[in-house]
CSV table of C-alpha atoms in Angstrom, one decimal:
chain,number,residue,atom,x,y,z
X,1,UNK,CA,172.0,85.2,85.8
X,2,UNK,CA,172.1,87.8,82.8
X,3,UNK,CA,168.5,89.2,82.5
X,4,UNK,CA,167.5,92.1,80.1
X,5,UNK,CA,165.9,95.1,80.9
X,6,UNK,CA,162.7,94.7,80.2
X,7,UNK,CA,162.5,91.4,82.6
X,8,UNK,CA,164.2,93.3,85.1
X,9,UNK,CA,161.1,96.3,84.6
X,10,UNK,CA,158.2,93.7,84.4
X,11,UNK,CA,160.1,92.2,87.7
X,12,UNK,CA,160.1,95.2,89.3
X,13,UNK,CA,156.2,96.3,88.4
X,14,UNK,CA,154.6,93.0,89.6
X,15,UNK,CA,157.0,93.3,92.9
X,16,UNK,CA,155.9,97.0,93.6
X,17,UNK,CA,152.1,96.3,92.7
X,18,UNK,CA,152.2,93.0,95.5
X,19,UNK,CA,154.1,95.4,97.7
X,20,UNK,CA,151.0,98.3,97.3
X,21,UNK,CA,149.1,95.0,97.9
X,22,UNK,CA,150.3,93.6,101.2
X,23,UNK,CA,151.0,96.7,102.6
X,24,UNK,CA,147.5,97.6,102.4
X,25,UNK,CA,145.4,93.8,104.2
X,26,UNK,CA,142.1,96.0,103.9
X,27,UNK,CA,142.0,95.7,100.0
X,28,UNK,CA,142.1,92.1,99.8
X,29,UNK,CA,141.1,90.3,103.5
X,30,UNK,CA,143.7,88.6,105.9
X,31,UNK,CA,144.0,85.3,104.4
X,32,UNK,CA,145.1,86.9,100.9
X,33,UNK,CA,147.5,89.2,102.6
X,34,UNK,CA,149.4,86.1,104.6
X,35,UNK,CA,149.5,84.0,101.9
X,36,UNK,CA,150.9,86.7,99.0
X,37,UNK,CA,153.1,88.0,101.6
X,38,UNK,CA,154.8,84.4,101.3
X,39,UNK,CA,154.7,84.3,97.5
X,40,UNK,CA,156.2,88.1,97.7
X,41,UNK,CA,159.1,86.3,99.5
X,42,UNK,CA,159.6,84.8,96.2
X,43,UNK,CA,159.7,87.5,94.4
X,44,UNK,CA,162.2,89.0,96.5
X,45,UNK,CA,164.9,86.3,95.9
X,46,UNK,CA,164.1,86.1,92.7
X,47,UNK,CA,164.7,90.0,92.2
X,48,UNK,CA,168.2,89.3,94.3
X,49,UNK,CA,169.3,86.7,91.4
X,50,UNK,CA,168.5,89.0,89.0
X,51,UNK,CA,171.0,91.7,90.8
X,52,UNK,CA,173.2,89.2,91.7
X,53,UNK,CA,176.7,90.8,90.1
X,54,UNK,CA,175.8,93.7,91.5
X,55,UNK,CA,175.5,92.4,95.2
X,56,UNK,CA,178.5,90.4,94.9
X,57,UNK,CA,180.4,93.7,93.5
X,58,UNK,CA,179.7,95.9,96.1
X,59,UNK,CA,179.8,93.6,99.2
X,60,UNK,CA,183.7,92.7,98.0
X,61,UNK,CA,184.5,96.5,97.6
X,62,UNK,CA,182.5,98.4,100.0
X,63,UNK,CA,185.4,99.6,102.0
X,64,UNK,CA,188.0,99.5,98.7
X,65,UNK,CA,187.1,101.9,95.8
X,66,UNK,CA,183.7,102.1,95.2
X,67,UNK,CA,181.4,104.6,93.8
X,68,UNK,CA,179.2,106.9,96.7
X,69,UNK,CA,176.3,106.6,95.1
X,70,UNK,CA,176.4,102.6,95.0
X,71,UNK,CA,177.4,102.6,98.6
X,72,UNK,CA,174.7,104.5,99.7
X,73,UNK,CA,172.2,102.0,97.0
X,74,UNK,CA,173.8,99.1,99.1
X,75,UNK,CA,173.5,100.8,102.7
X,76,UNK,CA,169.4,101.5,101.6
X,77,UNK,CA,168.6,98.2,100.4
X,78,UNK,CA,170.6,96.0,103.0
X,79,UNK,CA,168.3,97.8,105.4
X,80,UNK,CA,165.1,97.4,103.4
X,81,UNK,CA,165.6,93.9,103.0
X,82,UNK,CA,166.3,93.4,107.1
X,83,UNK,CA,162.7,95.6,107.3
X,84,UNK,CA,161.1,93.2,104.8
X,85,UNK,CA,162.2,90.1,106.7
X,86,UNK,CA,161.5,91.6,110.3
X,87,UNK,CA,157.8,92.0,108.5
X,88,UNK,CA,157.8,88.4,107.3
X,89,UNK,CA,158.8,87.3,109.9
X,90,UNK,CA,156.3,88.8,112.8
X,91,UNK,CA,154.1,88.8,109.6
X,92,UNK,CA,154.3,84.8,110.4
X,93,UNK,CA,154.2,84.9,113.9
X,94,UNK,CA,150.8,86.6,114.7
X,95,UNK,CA,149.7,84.9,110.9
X,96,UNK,CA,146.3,83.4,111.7
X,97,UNK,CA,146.2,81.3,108.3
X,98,UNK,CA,149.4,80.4,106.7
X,99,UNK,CA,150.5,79.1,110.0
X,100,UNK,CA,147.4,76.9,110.5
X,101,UNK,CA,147.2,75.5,107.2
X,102,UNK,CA,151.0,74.6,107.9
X,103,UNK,CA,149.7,73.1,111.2
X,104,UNK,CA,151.6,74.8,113.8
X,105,UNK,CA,149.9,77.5,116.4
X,106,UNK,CA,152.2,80.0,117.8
X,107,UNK,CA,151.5,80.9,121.5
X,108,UNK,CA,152.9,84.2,120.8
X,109,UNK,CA,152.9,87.9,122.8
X,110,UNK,CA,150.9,90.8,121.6
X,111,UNK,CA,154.3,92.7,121.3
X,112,UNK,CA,154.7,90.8,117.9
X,113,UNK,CA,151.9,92.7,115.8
X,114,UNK,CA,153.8,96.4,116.9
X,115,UNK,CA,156.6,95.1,115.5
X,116,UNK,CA,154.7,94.1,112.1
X,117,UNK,CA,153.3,97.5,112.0
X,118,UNK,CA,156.7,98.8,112.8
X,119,UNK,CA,158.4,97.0,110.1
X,120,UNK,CA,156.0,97.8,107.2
X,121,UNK,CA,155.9,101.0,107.8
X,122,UNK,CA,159.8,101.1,108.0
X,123,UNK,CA,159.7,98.8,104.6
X,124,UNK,CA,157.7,101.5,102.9
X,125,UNK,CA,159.7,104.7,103.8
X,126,UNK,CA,162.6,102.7,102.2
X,127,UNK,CA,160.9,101.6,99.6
X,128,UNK,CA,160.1,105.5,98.8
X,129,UNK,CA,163.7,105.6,99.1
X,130,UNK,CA,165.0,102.9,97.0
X,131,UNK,CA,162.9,104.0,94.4
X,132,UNK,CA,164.0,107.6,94.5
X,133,UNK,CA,167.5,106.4,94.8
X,134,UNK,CA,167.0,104.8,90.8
X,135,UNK,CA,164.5,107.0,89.9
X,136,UNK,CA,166.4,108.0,86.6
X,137,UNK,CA,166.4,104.3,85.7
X,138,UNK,CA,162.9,103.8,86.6
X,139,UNK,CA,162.2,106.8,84.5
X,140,UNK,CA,163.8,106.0,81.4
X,141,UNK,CA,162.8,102.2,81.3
X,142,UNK,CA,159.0,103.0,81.9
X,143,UNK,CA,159.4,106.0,78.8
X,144,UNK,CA,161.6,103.4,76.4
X,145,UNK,CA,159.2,100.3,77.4
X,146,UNK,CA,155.8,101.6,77.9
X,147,UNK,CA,155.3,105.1,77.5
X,148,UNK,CA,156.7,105.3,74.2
X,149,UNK,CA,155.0,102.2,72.6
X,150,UNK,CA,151.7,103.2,74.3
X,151,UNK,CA,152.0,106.5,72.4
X,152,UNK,CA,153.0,104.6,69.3
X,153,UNK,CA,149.9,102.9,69.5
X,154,UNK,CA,147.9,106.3,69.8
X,155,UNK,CA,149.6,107.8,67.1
X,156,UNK,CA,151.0,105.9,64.3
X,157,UNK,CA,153.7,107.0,63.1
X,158,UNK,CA,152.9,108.8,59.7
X,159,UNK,CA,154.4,106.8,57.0
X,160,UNK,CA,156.2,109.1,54.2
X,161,UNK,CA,154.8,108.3,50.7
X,162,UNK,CA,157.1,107.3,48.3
X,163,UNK,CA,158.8,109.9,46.3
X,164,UNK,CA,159.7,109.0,43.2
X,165,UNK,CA,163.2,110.3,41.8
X,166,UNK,CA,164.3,110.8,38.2
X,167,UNK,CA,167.4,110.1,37.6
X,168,UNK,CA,169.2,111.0,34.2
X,169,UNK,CA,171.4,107.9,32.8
X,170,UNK,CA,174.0,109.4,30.2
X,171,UNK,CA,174.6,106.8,27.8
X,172,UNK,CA,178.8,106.7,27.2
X,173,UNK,CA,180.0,107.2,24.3
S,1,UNK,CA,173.4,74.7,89.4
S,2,UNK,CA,174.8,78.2,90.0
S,3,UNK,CA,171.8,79.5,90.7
S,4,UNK,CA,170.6,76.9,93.3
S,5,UNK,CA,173.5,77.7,94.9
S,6,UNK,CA,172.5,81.7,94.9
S,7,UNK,CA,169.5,80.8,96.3
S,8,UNK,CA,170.4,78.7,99.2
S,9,UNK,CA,173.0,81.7,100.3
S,10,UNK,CA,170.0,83.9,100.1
S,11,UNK,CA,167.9,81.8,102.0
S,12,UNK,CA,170.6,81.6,104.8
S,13,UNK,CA,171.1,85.3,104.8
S,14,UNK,CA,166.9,85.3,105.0
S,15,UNK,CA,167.0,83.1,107.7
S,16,UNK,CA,170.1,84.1,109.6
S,17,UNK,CA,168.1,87.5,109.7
S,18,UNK,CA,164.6,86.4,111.0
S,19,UNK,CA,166.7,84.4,113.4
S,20,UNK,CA,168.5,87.5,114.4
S,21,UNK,CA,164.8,89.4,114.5
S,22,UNK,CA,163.2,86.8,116.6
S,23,UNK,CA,166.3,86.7,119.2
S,24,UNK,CA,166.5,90.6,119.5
S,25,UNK,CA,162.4,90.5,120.1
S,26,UNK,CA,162.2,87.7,122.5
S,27,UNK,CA,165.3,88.2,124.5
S,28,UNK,CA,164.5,92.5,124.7
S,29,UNK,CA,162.2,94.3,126.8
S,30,UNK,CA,160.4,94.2,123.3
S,31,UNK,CA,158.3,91.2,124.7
S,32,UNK,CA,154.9,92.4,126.5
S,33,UNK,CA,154.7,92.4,130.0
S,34,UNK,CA,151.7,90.1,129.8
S,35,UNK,CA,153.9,87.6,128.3
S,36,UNK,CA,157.1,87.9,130.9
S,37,UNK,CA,154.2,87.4,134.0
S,38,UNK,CA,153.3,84.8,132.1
S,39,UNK,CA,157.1,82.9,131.7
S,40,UNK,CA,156.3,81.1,129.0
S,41,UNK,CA,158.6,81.4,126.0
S,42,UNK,CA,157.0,81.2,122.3
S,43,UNK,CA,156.3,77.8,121.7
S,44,UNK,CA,155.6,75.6,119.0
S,45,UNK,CA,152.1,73.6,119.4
S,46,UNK,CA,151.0,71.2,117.5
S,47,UNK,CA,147.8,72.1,115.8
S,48,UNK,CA,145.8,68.7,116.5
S,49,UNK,CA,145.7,70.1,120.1
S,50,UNK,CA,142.1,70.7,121.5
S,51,UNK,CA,142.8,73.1,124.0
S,52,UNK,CA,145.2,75.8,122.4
S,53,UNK,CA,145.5,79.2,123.7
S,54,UNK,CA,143.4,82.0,121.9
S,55,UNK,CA,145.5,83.8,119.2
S,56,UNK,CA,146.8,87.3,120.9
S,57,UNK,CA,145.1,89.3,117.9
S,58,UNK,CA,142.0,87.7,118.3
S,59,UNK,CA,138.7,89.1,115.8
S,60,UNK,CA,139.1,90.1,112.2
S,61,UNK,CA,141.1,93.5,111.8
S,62,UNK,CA,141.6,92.8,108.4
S,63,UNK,CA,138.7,92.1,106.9
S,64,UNK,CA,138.4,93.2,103.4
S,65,UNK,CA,137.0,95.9,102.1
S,66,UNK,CA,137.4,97.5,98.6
S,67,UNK,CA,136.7,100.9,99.2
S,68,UNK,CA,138.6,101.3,102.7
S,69,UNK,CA,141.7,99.2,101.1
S,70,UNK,CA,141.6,101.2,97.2
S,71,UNK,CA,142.0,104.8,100.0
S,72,UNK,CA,145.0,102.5,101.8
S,73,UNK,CA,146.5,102.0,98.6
S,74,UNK,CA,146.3,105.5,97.5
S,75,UNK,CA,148.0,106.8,101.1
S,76,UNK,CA,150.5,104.2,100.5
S,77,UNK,CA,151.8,105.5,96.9
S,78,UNK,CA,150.8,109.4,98.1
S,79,UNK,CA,153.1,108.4,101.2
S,80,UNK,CA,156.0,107.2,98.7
S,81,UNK,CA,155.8,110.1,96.4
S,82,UNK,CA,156.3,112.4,99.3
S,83,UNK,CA,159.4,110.2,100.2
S,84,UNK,CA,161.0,109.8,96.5
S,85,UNK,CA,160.3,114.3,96.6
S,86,UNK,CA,162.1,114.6,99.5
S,87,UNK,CA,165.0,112.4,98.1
S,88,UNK,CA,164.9,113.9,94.7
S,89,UNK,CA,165.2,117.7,95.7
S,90,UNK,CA,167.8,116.9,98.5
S,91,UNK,CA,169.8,115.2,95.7
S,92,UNK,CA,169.4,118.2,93.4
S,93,UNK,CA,170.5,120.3,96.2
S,94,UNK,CA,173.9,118.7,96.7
S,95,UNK,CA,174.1,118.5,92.9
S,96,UNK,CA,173.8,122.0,92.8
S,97,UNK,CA,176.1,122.5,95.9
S,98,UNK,CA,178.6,120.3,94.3
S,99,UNK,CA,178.1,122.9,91.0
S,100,UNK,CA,179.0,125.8,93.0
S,101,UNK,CA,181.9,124.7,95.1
S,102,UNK,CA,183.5,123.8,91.3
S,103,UNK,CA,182.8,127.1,90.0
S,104,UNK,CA,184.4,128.6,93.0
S,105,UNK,CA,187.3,126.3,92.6
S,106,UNK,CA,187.9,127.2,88.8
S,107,UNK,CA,187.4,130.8,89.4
């Protein structure tokens, strides 16, 4: 799937600002927070297609020749994704809506709610991560894609008037 | 087609995961004590049942609140600022680590 930059950019917004979202149930009440949590999980995949070429590279040549710097990418976001699901998951297990609208009740221990906590808090130091890991690409997409025409807005650009230029014809002889 | 096939390997690796979270939790010491003098494994009931076992969390932790959840949000991104600091100046110091082993090398 060959996306362009910009959809990868506007992909990755919306999936940070749900991320700021779930990771904070106080802002928007429990039953938001289960059910958006759900919807994140198609975000997620959806952010995998988009990076498919990628994953398939570097899970073929991890151990051949491959680039530090995209090991270490992989290594950070292999684990983020296991955080992610272990917070889905026990996110689902202790849920108190998504699971009863679904129609199943969970007779489930206390011990599952640490591990929630345990998980997001994991999912959002390697989120910090992840994000410093591409912070030049972050950087330069949000400049060329919002910061720039936002300033353009602000300040048109001056438009040059016309100049106009004699120019001397010499008839031939 | 392609990409239904993408997805279904990413919804096996998503579920061979959770499968592997859920086994590590319930077959480790993970599991609460109140639960093991119980014995009773998680199980599935279904929800037409009249006399279901209160929900462990029990009460409304989460209830919302806009002022309480806008200062969450704000320790969340001051939390990942901190984080992406932290990364960004220890990459800066092997970059310039990396910049003065060469210069050594060449002189």
């Amino acid at each position: 799937m060959k996306t362009s930059t910009k959809t990868n950019l506007v992909l990755d917004i919306v999936i940070f600002t749900a991320f700021l979202v779930i990771a904070n149930p106080a802002l928007t009440g429990n039953t938001i927070h289960e059910w958006l949590s759900v919807s994140f999980g198609a975000a997620i995949v959806t952010h995998l297609l988009f990076h498919w070429e990628w994953l398939v590279n570097v899970t073929v040549n991890f151990f051949k020749n491959l680039f530090n710097q995209s090991r270490l990418n992989y290594v950070v976001d292999t684990l983020f994704f296991v955080a992610m699901m272990a917070a889905l998951m026990s996110g689902m297990m202790i849920s108190k809506d998504v699971m009863s609208f679904l129609g199943i009740q969970l007779d489930v221990s206390r011990s599952w709610k640490t591990i929630h906590n345990l998980a997001s808090d994991s999912s959002v130091i390697l989120l910090g991560i992840h994000f410093a890991l591409h912070w030049k690409w972050v950087v330069t997409n949000i400049s060329r894609y919002i910061v720039d025409p936002i300033r353009g807005m602000i300040k048109p650009r001056v438009q040059r008037p016309l100049v106009a230029i004699s120019v001397r014809v010499q008839k031939e002889k | 087609m392609k990409t239904i096939l993408r997805i279904l390997v990413i919804l096996f690796v998503v579920v061979t995961v959770s499968g592997g979270v859920y086994a590590l939790v319930e077959s480790t010491s993970l599991v609460s004590s109140i639960e093991a003098e119980r014995g009773a494994p998680s199980q599935m009931i279904g929800a037409d049942a009249q006399s279901l076992p209160n929900h462990p969390e029990g009460g409304n932790d989460h209830d919302a609140s806009l002022s309480h959840g806008i200062s969450q949000v704000f320790v969340t991104l001051a939390k990942l600022t901190a984080i992406t600091l932290v990364i960004l100046f220890f990459q800066k110091g092997i970059d310039l680590l990396k910049k003065m082993k060469l210069k050594v090398v060449q002189r």
